[in-house]
C-alpha positions as CSV (number, residue, x, y, z in Angstrom):
1,M,5.9,-83.9,37.1
2,T,8.6,-81.2,36.6
3,N,8.3,-77.5,35.5
4,G,4.5,-77.7,35.8
5,Q,4.1,-80.2,33.0
6,Q,0.9,-81.6,31.9
7,Q,0.1,-85.3,32.4
8,H,-2.2,-85.7,29.3
9,P,-0.8,-86.8,26.0
10,P,0.1,-84.1,23.4
11,T,-2.4,-83.5,20.7
12,D,0.1,-82.8,17.9
13,H,3.3,-84.5,16.6
14,E,5.7,-81.7,17.4
15,Y,7.2,-83.2,20.4
16,L,10.7,-84.7,20.8
17,D,12.0,-87.1,23.4
18,L,15.0,-86.3,25.5
19,K,17.4,-88.2,23.2
20,Q,16.2,-86.5,20.0
21,A,16.4,-83.0,21.7
22,A,19.9,-83.7,23.0
23,V,21.1,-84.8,19.5
24,I,19.6,-81.7,17.9
25,C,21.4,-79.5,20.5
26,S,24.7,-81.5,20.1
27,V,24.9,-82.3,23.8
28,S,24.7,-85.5,25.9
29,E,21.4,-86.7,27.2
30,E,22.8,-86.1,30.7
31,R,23.5,-82.5,30.0
32,F,20.1,-82.0,28.4
33,G,18.5,-83.6,31.4
34,K,20.2,-81.0,33.6
35,W,18.8,-78.2,31.5
36,I,15.3,-79.7,32.1
37,D,16.0,-80.1,35.8
38,K,17.0,-76.4,36.0
39,G,13.8,-75.4,34.2
40,V,15.7,-74.0,31.2
41,V,13.7,-76.2,28.8
42,P,10.0,-76.8,29.6
43,V,8.8,-80.4,29.3
44,I,5.6,-82.4,29.6
45,E,5.5,-85.8,31.1
46,V,3.4,-88.5,29.4
47,K,3.4,-92.0,31.0
48,G,6.7,-91.3,32.8
49,R,8.3,-90.1,29.5
50,K,9.6,-86.5,29.3
51,L,8.7,-84.7,26.0
52,I,9.9,-81.4,24.7
53,H,7.7,-79.3,22.4
54,S,9.7,-78.3,19.3
55,H,8.7,-74.6,19.7
56,D,10.2,-74.6,23.2
57,L,13.4,-76.1,21.9
58,V,13.6,-73.5,19.2
59,Q,13.2,-70.7,21.8
60,H,15.9,-72.3,23.9
61,L,18.3,-72.5,20.9
62,V,17.6,-68.8,20.0
63,R,18.2,-67.7,23.6
64,H,21.5,-69.5,23.8
65,N,22.9,-68.7,20.4
66,I,22.7,-72.3,19.2
67,P,22.0,-72.7,15.4
68,I,18.4,-74.0,14.7
69,P,18.5,-77.2,12.6
70,D,16.3,-77.1,9.5
71,R,14.3,-80.1,10.7
72,L,13.0,-77.9,13.6
73,L,11.8,-75.2,11.3
74,Q,8.1,-75.4,10.3
75,G,7.5,-75.1,6.5
76,N,7.9,-71.5,5.6
77,S,9.2,-70.2,8.9
78,K,11.0,-66.9,8.7
79,K,13.7,-65.9,11.1
80,I,13.7,-62.1,11.8
81,L,16.4,-60.4,13.9
82,F,15.3,-57.1,15.4
83,V,18.5,-55.1,16.2
84,L,18.2,-52.1,18.5
85,T,20.8,-49.3,18.4
86,D,19.6,-47.9,21.7
87,E,19.0,-49.4,25.2
88,A,15.2,-49.2,24.7
89,I,12.6,-48.5,22.1
90,P,9.5,-46.4,22.6
91,H,6.5,-48.2,24.0
92,K,4.3,-47.4,20.9
93,V,6.9,-49.1,18.6
94,T,7.0,-52.1,20.9
95,I,3.2,-52.4,20.7
96,E,3.3,-52.0,16.9
97,V,5.9,-54.8,16.6
98,I,3.9,-57.1,18.9
99,W,0.6,-56.5,17.1
100,A,2.2,-56.9,13.6
101,L,3.6,-60.3,14.6
102,Y,0.4,-61.3,16.3
103,A,-1.7,-60.5,13.3
104,L,0.6,-62.5,11.0
105,R,0.9,-65.6,13.3
106,K,-1.5,-67.7,11.1
107,E,0.0,-66.6,7.8
108,T,3.6,-67.4,8.4
109,A,5.6,-69.0,11.2
110,Y,8.0,-66.4,12.6
111,I,11.0,-67.0,14.8
112,F,12.4,-63.8,16.0
113,D,14.8,-62.3,18.5
114,F,15.6,-58.8,19.8
115,V,19.2,-57.9,20.4
116,R,21.2,-54.8,20.9
117,L,23.8,-53.6,18.4
118,D,27.0,-54.4,20.4
119,S,30.1,-56.6,20.2
120,N,28.0,-59.8,20.3
121,I,25.9,-59.1,17.2
122,E,28.2,-61.1,14.9
123,L,27.7,-64.2,17.0
124,K,23.9,-63.7,16.9
125,I,23.9,-63.3,13.1
126,I,26.1,-66.4,12.6
127,T,24.1,-68.7,14.8
128,F,20.6,-67.3,14.2
129,H,21.1,-66.9,10.4
130,P,18.1,-64.5,10.0
131,D,16.1,-64.2,6.8
132,K,15.6,-60.5,7.5
133,I,17.3,-58.0,9.9
134,V,15.2,-55.1,11.1
135,L,17.3,-52.3,12.5
136,L,15.4,-50.0,14.9
137,Q,17.4,-46.9,15.5
138,E,16.9,-43.4,16.9
139,N,18.5,-41.7,13.9
140,P,17.5,-43.5,10.6
141,G,19.8,-41.2,8.7
142,D,22.8,-42.8,10.2
143,E,23.9,-45.4,7.6
144,E,26.8,-46.9,9.6
145,P,24.8,-49.5,11.7
146,A,23.1,-50.8,8.6
147,R,26.4,-51.0,6.8
148,Q,27.9,-52.9,9.7
149,L,25.1,-55.4,9.7
150,R,25.3,-55.9,6.0
151,K,29.0,-56.6,6.3
152,L,28.6,-59.0,9.2
153,S,26.0,-61.0,7.2
154,S,28.2,-60.9,4.0
155,G,25.4,-59.0,2.3
156,A,23.3,-62.2,2.2
157,T,20.6,-60.9,4.5
158,P,18.5,-57.9,3.8
159,V,18.7,-55.1,6.4
160,Y,15.7,-52.8,6.8
161,T,16.0,-49.6,8.9
162,F,13.2,-48.0,10.8
163,A,13.1,-45.0,13.1
164,A,12.6,-46.1,16.6
165,D,10.6,-43.0,17.5
166,G,7.9,-43.4,14.8
167,I,5.1,-45.9,14.3
168,V,6.2,-48.5,11.8
169,E,3.9,-50.3,9.4
170,L,5.4,-53.7,10.0
171,K,2.6,-56.0,8.9
172,Q,3.1,-55.2,5.2
173,F,6.9,-55.3,5.6
174,L,6.9,-58.7,7.4
175,S,4.6,-60.3,5.0
176,E,6.9,-59.6,2.0
């Protein structure tokens, strides 16, 4: 038993074996096995067989800027990229975002990531390929960050700007 895995069989069919997960990530089984050994990807063990939950694999792909194959996305999953123009966002905005996503968890499957607007943003947009970009910035009157994000996504992804110092009504926005 590695990574604190469970010994009982999974109750749903969203698990992949090591070979399937390695193919999805375009790496060898040996390399994927090393990720498991390092604890980078959590697994469960069932009758001596290591299984990876598809949700955990998606989170791994997002963290490491690896494109998510369509076969891993559940039905109407939406990928939302939150882009921060500042080092941190106010606590009340963080709570608002978390509660909005929590309230919507049964309505739509969300895959999201939070990144800073820096020189790596283009790589994140290319690999994550978000359905929506939410720009949280201190000065919502500054159009340059939104313009930059639209250009990087070739105008194919809608960019929504919110003030980072105000309470945002995200539930309605996210459900659109």
